[in-house]
Each structure stands twice: as C-alpha cells, then as structure tokens.
Short mmCIF file of C-alpha atoms and ligand atoms in Angstrom, two decimals:
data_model
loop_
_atom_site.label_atom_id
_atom_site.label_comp_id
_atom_site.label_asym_id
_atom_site.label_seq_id
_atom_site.Cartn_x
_atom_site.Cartn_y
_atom_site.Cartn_z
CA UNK J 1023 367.96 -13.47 192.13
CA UNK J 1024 370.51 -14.85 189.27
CA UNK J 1025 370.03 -12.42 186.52
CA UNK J 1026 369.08 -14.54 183.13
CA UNK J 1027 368.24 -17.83 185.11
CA UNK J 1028 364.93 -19.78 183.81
CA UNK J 1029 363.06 -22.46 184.84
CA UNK J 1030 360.44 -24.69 182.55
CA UNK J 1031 357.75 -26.53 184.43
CA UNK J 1032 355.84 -28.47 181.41
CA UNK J 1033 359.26 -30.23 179.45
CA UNK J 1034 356.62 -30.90 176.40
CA UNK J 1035 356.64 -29.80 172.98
CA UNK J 1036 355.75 -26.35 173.54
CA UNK J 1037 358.10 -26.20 176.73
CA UNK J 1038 360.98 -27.85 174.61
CA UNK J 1039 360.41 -25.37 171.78
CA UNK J 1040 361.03 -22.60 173.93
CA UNK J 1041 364.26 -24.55 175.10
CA UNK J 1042 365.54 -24.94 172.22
CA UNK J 1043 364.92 -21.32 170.70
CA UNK J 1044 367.17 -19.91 173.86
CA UNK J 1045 370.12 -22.41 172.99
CA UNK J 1046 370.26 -21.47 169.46
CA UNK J 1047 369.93 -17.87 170.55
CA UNK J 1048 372.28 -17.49 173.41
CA UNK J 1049 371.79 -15.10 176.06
CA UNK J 1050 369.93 -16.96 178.73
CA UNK J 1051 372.37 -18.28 181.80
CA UNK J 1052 370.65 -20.69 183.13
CA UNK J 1053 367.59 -22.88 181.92
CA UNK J 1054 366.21 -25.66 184.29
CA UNK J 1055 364.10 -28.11 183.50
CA UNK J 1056 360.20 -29.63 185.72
CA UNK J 1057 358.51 -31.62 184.58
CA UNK J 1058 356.12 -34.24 186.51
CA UNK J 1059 357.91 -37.08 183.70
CA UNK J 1060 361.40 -36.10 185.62
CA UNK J 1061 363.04 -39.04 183.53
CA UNK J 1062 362.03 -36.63 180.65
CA UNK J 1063 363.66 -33.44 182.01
CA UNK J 1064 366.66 -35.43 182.10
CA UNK J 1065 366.56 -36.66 178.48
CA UNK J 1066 365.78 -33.17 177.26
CA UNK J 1067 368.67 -31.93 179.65
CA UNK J 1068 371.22 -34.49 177.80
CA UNK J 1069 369.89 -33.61 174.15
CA UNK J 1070 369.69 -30.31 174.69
CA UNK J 1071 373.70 -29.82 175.96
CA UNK J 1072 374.23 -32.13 173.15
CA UNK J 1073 374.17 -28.75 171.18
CA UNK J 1074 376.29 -26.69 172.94
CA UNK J 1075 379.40 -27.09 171.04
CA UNK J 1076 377.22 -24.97 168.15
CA UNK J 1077 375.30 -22.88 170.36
CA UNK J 1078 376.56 -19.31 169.95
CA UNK J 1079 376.70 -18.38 173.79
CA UNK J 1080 376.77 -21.40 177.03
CA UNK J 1081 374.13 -22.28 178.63
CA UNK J 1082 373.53 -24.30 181.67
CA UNK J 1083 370.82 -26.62 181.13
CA UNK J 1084 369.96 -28.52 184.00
CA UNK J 1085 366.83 -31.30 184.72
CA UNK J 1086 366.04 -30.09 188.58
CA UNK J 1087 363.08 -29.59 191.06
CA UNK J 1088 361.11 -26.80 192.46
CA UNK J 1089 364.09 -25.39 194.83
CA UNK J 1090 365.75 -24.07 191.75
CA UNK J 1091 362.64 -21.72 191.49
CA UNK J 1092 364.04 -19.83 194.45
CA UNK J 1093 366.48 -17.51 192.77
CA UNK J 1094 365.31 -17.70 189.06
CA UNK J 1095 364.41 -14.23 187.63
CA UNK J 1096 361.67 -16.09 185.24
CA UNK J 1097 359.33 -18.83 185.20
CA UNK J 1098 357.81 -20.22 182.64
CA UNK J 1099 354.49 -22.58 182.92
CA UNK J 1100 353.74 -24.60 179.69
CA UNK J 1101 352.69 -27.60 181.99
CA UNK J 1102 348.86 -29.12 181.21
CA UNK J 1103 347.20 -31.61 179.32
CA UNK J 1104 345.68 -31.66 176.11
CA UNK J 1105 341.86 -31.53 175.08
CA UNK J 1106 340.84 -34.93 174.78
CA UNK J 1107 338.16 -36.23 172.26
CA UNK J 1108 334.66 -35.53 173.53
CA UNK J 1109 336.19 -33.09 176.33
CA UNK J 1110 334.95 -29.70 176.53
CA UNK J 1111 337.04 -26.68 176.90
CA UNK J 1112 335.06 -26.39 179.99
CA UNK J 1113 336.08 -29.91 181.29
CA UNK J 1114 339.62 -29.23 180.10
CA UNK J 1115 340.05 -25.54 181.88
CA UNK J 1116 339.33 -27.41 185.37
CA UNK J 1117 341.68 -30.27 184.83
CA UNK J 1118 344.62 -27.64 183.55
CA UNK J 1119 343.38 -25.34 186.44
CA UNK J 1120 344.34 -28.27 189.40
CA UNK J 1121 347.77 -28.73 187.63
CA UNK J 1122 348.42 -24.66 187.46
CA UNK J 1123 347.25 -24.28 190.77
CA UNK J 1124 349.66 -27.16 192.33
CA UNK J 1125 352.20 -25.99 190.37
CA UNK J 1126 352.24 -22.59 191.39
CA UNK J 1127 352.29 -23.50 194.92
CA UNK J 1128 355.12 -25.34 194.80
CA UNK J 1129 356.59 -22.37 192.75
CA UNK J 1130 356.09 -19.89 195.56
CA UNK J 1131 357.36 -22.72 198.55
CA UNK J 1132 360.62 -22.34 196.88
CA UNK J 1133 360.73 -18.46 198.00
CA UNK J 1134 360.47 -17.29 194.22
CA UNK J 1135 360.11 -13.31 193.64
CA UNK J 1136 360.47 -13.11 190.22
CA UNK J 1137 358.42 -13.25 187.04
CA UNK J 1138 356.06 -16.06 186.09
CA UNK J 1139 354.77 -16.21 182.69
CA UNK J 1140 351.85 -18.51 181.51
CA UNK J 1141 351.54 -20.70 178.03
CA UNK J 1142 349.10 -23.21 179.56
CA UNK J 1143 345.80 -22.92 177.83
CA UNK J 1144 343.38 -21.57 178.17
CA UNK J 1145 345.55 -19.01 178.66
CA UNK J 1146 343.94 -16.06 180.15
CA UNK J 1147 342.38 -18.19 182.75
CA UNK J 1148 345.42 -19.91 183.62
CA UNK J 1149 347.28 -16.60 184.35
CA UNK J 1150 344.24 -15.50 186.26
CA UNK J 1151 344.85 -18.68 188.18
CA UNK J 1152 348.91 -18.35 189.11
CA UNK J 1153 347.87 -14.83 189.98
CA UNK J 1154 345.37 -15.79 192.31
CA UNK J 1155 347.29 -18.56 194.08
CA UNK J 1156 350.62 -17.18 193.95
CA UNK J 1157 350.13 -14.08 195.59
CA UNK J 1158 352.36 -12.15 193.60
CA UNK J 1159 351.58 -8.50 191.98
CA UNK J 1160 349.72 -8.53 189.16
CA UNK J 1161 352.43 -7.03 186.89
CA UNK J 1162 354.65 -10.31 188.34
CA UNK J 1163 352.58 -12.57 186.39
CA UNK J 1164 351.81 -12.50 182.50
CA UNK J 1165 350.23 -14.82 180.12
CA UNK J 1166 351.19 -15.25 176.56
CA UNK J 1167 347.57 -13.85 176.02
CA UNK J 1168 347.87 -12.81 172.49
CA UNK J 1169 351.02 -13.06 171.64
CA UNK J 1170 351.43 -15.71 169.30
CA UNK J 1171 348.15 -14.86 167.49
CA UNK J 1172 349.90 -10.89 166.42
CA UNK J 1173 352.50 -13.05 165.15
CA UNK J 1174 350.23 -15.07 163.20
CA UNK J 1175 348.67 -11.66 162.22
CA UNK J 1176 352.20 -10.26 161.31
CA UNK J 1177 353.19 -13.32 159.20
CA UNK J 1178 349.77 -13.05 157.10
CA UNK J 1179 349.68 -9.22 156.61
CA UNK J 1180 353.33 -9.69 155.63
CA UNK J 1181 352.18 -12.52 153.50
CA UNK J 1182 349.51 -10.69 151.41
CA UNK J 1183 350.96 -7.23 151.22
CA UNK J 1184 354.53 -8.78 150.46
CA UNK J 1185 356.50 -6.61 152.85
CA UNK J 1186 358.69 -8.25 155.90
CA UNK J 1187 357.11 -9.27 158.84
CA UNK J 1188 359.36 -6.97 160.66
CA UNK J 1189 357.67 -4.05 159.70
CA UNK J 1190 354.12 -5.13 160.14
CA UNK J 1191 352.75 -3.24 163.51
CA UNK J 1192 349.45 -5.10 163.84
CA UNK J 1193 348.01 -6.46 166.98
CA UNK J 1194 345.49 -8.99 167.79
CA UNK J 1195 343.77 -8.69 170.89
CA UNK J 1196 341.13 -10.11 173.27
CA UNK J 1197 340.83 -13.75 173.94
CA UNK J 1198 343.74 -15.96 172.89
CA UNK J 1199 340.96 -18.35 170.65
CA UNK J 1200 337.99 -17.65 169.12
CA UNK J 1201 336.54 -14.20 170.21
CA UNK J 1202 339.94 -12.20 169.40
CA UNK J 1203 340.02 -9.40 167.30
CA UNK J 1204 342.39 -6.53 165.24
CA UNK J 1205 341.87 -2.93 165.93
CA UNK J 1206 343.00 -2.56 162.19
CA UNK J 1207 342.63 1.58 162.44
CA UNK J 1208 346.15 0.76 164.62
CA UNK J 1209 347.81 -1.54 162.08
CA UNK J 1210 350.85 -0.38 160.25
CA UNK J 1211 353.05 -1.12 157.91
CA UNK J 1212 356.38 0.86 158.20
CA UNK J 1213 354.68 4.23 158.42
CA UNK J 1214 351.55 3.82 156.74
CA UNK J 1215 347.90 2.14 157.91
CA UNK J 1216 347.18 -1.40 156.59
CA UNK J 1217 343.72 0.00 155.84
CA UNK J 1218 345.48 3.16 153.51
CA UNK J 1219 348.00 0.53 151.84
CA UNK J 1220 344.41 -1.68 151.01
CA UNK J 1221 343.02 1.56 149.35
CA UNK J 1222 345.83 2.78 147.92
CA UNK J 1223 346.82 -0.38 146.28
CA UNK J 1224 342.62 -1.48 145.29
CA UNK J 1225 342.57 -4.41 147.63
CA UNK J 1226 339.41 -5.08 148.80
CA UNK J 1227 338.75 -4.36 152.65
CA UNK J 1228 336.69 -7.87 152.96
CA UNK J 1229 340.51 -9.56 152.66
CA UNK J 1230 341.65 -7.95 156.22
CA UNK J 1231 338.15 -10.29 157.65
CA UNK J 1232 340.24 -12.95 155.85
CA UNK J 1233 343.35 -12.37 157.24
CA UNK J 1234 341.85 -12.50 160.88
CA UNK J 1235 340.03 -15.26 160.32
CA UNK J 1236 343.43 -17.45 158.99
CA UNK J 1237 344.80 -16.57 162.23
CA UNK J 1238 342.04 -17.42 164.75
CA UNK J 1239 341.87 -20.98 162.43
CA UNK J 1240 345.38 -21.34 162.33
CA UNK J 1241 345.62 -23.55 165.15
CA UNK J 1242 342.77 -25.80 164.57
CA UNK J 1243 344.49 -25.85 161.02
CA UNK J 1244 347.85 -27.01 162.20
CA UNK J 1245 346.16 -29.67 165.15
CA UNK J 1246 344.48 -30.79 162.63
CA UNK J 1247 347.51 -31.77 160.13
CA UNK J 1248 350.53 -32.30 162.92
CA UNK J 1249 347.99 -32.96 166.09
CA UNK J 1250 349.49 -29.73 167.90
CA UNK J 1251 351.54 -26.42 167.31
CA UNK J 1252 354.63 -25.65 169.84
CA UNK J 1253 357.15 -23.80 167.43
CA UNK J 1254 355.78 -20.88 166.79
CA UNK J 1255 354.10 -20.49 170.69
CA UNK J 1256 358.11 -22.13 171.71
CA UNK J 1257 359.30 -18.86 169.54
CA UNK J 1258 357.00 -16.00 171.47
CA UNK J 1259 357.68 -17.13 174.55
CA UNK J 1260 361.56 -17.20 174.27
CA UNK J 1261 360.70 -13.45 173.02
CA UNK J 1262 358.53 -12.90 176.23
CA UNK J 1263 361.03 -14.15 178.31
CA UNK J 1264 363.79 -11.99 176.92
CA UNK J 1265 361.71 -8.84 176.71
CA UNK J 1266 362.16 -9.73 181.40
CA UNK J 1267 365.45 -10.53 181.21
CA UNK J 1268 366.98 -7.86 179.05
CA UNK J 1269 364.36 -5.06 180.87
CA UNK J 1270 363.30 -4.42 176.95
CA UNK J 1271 360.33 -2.05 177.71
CA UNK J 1272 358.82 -3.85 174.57
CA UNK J 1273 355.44 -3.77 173.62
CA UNK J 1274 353.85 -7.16 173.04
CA UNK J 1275 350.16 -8.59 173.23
CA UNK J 1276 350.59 -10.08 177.14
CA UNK J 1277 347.36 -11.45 178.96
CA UNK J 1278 347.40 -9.03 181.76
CA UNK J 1279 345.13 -7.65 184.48
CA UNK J 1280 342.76 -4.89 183.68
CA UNK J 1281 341.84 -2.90 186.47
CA UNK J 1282 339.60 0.16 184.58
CA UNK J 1283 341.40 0.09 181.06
CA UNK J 1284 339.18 -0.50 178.26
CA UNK J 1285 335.88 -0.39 181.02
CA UNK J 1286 336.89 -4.01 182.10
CA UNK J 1287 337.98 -5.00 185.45
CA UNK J 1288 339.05 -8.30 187.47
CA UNK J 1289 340.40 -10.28 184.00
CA UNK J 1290 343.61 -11.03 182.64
CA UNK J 1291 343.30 -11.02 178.77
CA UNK J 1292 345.23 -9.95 175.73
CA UNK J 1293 346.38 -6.38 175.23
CA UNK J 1294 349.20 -4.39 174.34
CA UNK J 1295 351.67 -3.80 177.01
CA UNK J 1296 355.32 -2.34 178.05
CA UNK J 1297 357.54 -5.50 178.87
CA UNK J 1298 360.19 -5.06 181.27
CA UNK J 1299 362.57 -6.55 184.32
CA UNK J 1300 359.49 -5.99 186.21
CA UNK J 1301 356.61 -7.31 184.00
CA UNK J 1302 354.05 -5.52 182.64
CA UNK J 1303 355.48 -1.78 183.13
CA UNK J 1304 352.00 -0.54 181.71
CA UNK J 1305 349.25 -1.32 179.57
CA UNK J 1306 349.03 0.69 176.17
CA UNK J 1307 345.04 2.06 176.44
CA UNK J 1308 344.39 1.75 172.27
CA UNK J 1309 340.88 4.06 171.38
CA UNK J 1310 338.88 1.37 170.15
CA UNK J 1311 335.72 1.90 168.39
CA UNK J 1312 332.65 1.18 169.28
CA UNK J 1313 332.76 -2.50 167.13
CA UNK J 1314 336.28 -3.28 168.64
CA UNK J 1315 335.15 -2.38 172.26
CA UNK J 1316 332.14 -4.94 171.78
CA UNK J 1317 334.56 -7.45 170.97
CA UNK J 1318 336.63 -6.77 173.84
CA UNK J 1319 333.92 -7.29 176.06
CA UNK J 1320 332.22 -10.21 174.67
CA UNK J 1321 336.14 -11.86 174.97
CA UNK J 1322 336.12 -10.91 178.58
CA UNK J 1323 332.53 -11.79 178.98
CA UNK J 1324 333.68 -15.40 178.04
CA UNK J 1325 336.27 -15.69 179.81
CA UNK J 1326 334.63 -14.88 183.08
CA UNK J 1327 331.59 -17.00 182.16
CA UNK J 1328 333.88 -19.56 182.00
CA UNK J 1329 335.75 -18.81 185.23
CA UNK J 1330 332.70 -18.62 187.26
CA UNK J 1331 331.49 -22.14 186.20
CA UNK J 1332 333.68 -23.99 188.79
CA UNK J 1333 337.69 -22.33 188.09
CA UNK J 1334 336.86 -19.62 191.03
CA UNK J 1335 335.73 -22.54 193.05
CA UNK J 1336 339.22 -24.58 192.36
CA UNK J 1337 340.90 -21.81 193.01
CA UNK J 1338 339.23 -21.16 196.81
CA UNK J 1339 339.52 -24.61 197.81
CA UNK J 1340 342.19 -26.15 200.05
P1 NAD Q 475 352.64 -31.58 176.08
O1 NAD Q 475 351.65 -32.61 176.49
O2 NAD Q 475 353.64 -31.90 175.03
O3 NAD Q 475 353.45 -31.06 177.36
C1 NAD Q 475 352.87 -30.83 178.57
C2 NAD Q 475 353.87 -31.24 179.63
O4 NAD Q 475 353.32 -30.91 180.92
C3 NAD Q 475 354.14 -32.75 179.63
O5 NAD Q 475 355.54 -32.98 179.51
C4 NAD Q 475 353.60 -33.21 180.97
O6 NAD Q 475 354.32 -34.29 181.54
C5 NAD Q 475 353.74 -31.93 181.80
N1 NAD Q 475 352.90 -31.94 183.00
C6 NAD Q 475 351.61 -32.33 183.13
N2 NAD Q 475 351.20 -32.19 184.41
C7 NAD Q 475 352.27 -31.68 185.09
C8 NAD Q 475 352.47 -31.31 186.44
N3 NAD Q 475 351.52 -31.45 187.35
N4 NAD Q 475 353.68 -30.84 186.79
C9 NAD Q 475 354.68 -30.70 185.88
N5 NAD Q 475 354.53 -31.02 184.59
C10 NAD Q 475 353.35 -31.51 184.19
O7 NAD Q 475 351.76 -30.29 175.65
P2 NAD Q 475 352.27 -29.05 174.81
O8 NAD Q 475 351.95 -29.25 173.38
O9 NAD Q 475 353.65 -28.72 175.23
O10 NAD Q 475 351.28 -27.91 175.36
C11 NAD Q 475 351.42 -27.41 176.68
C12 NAD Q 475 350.38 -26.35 176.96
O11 NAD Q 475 350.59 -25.21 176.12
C13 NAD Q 475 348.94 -26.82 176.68
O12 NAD Q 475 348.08 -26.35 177.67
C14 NAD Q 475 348.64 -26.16 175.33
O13 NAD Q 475 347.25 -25.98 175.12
C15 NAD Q 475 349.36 -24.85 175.53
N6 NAD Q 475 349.59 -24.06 174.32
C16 NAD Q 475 349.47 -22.73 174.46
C17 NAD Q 475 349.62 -21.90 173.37
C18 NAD Q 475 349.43 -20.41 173.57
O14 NAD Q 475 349.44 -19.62 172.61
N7 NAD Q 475 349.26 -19.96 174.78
C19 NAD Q 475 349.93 -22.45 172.11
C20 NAD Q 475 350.11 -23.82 172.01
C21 NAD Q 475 349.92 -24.63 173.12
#
C-alpha cells in the first residue's frame, strides 16, 4: 500500500472539490482520477497540475482506471447521479445503488485493502451498500454520514454566538437529511455548554431549534440558488481523508456500522467516531436522552425502510 495515495471515482463537482482542497493543502502523494466521462478525468488531471507551481507541497495527479485502486491507502466514492425532477429519493437511491455497487466491484478486482469512504447520497445507504458488496470490515468503509452537516452546525453556532468555528464542539447526528438531530446537552463552546452560554447570555433556547433547522435546510437552500453544493462536502471529505492518512484518531460525525451502540443494529448512520489509519477506531457511545434516542431511531428507522424497499434486493442480485 503507497502511504498518502488516493483515488476519486465520481470526477464531478463534489469529487473535484475535494481535488482541489488536497492541492492547495499539500500532503497527499498521489491523487488519481475515475470517472465513467474518462475524457473528463483527463481535463481535470491537466487543470488541476496546472496549479502546481503554487501548490505548497507536489502532488501527482493522474486521470487512470481501476488498477490504480490496488495499492491506494484511500478511496473515495463521490460517483452518482443527481435527483431528477419528479424522481423520488426512493427512485434515485436504486439508480445510485447500481452505480455504487458496480463501482465497488471493480474497486475490490483491483486487489484494494485499504479504506473506502462514501459521499454518494444517500449517504448512509450507499456506505451500507460498498460494505455489503465489497467485503471489507466494517471499520474499512465509512460514509461522510454527518459530517458536513456538524460543520454546517459549527459555522451557525459560531455565527450566532460570535465565537470561531474552531472552538464550537457541536455534533449533528442521525441521518445525513431530514431526520438528523443535535444532542445539544454535548455542545460546547471552548469549555462551556451552548445551552449555559444561551442562559447566561438571555438568548432564548427556541434559537438552538433555529439553528438546526438552517442546517438540515441548508442544502435545499443552496440547490435551490446554485443547483448543487460540492465545496463545503469537497472540504469534509479532504478532512476525512486526512484524518486515514495521517492515523489522526480524530473524532468526526462518520456514517458507520452500529452493532449494539445506541440499541441499533445492522445500519450505517451518522455518529461520532475515532478516525484513524484503520477507519473507524471506535464509536464515541454519547448518553442521549430519551428525545435524542427517539430521533436516532426514527433516522435509522428510515433508513432501513428505505433499504428494504428494493436496495437489499440490488444488492443480492448477480
Ligand atoms: P456530479 O454529477 O457533478 O458528479 C458525479 C460524477 O459521477 C460525474 O462526473 C459522473 O460522470 C460520475 N459517474 C456517474 N456514474 C459513474 C460510474 N458508473 N462510474 C464512475 N463515475 C460515474 O455530482 P456531484 O455534485 O459531484 O455529486 C456527487 C454525489 O455526491 C451525489 O450523489 C450527491 O448527492 C452527493 N453529495 C453528497 C453530499 C454529502 O454530504 N454526503 C453532499 C453533496 C453532494
């Protein structure tokens, strides 16, 4: 395995986000580029090494195929297509799920062993998906889950209580859409609660309910104005990738497999969890209350509703 060697399959504008966050970054070796457009790959390969000269670090960017999976350490699956008009999320989760599925064989042909990590929505059930069909342990394969949603979170708190963004420790969990949710008795700012800093300062508790709901509208928000949001996912999964590659052991918001945390079993969905060189090290087990725990397991209710109308099926066949 080359240590710090990446591959892309999905060249879009989420894909090409993340791309372009690791050259102006430095510290990834190696980035190659699949896409099922190849001409593309090879376009963003040239434009891309076009900015070398005032990258801070090299970087090989290459366009290539699925051998090149073989001795990558990560990678990364932002490959799909988008909801049409008049297409459910239903209709759309089965298409994505046959492209996820194909691409994660070809993946594994290659002989990988490393780390795959999943942007293609709907996210949780297209990291249940590679998991299933790739074979690998479940700690091997992690979906952005929540991830850009605490950011969302972080950016908003950070917003309202005007403090940097840095030091708000607020997660969102569940369900990267509708049904997520913030265990706010475990948000922090610095050293002290959101929920004391709202007293404290005479802000009224209602505005958190705000704050939650800007995120979980933030991308129909942003679709809505520029048709479809890729920086800000491009940004947490450049994070993702170098919370593998550097074996961080940092806590982000991955879709990952419960197997008896939070009562839930059998699901990959968004929770706090140690990142390292080999995945998810562990999941952080928060004491939710009896509200939050509901909302857990309505999220996980939907997303297995949603599996068992016809993904499972994709999945099993040949
Ligand atoms: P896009 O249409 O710009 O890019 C998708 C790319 O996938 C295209 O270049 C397309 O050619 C490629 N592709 C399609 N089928 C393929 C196949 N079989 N093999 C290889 N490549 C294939 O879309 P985008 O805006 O980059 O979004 C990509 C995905 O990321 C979507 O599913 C989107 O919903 C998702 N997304 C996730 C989050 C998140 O938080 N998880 C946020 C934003 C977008």
């Amino acid at each position: 395995m080359k240590k710090g060697k990446v591959v892309l399959v999905g060249a879009g504008f989420v894909g090409m986000s993340m791309a372009y966050s690791m050259l102006n970054k430095g510290g990834i070796e190696e980035l190659v580029l699949i896409d099922i457009d190849k001409e593309k790959t090879v376009g963003e390969e040239m434009d891309l090494s076009h900015g070398l000269p005032y990258a801070p670090r090299k970087m090989v960017i290459k366009s290539g195929d699925y051998t090149a999976c073989k001795d990558a350490q990560t990678v990364v699956i932002t490959a799909g297509v988008a909801q049409k008009p008049g297409q459910t999320r239903l209709e759309l989760a089965q298409v994505n799920t046959k492209i996820v599925k194909q691409i994660t064989k070809s993946v594994m042909e290659s002989g990988f062993n490393g780390i795959i990590i999943v942007a293609s929505n709907p996210v949780d059930i297209m990291t249940y998906v590679v998991w299933k069909v790739s074979g690998l342990p479940k700690n091997k394969v992690i979906g952005t889950g929540t991830v850009l949603d605490t950011a969302r979170l972080r950016y908003l708190v950070a917003d309202y209580l005007k403090v940097s963004s840095k030091n708000v420790h607020a997660y969102i969990m569940g369900e990267h859409g509708d049904s997520s949710f913030v265990p706010w008795d475990h948000a922090y700012v610095g050293c002290k609660k959101v929920k004391d800093i709202m007293k404290d300062n005479h802000h009224p508790m209602e505005d958190l309910k705000k704050i939650h709901k800007g995120v979980v509208n933030a991308a129909y928000e942003i679709i809505e104005k520029k048709k479809a949001t890729y920086y800000g996912i491009g940004m947490a999964l450049d994070r993702l990738v170098r919370a593998v590659i550097d074996n961080e052991n940092s806590i982000l918001t991955v879709s990952t497999y419960l197997e008896n945390q939070y009562g839930q079993n059998d699901i990959y969905i968004g929770v706090p969890a140690i990142i390292n060189r080999n995945g998810v090290r562990e999941l952080i087990e928060l004491n939710l209350n009896d509200y939050e725990q509901e909302k857990l397991d309505h999220s996980c209710k939907l997303i297995k509703e949603m599996r068992q109308q016809s993904i499972e099926k994709i999945i099993e066949s040949k």
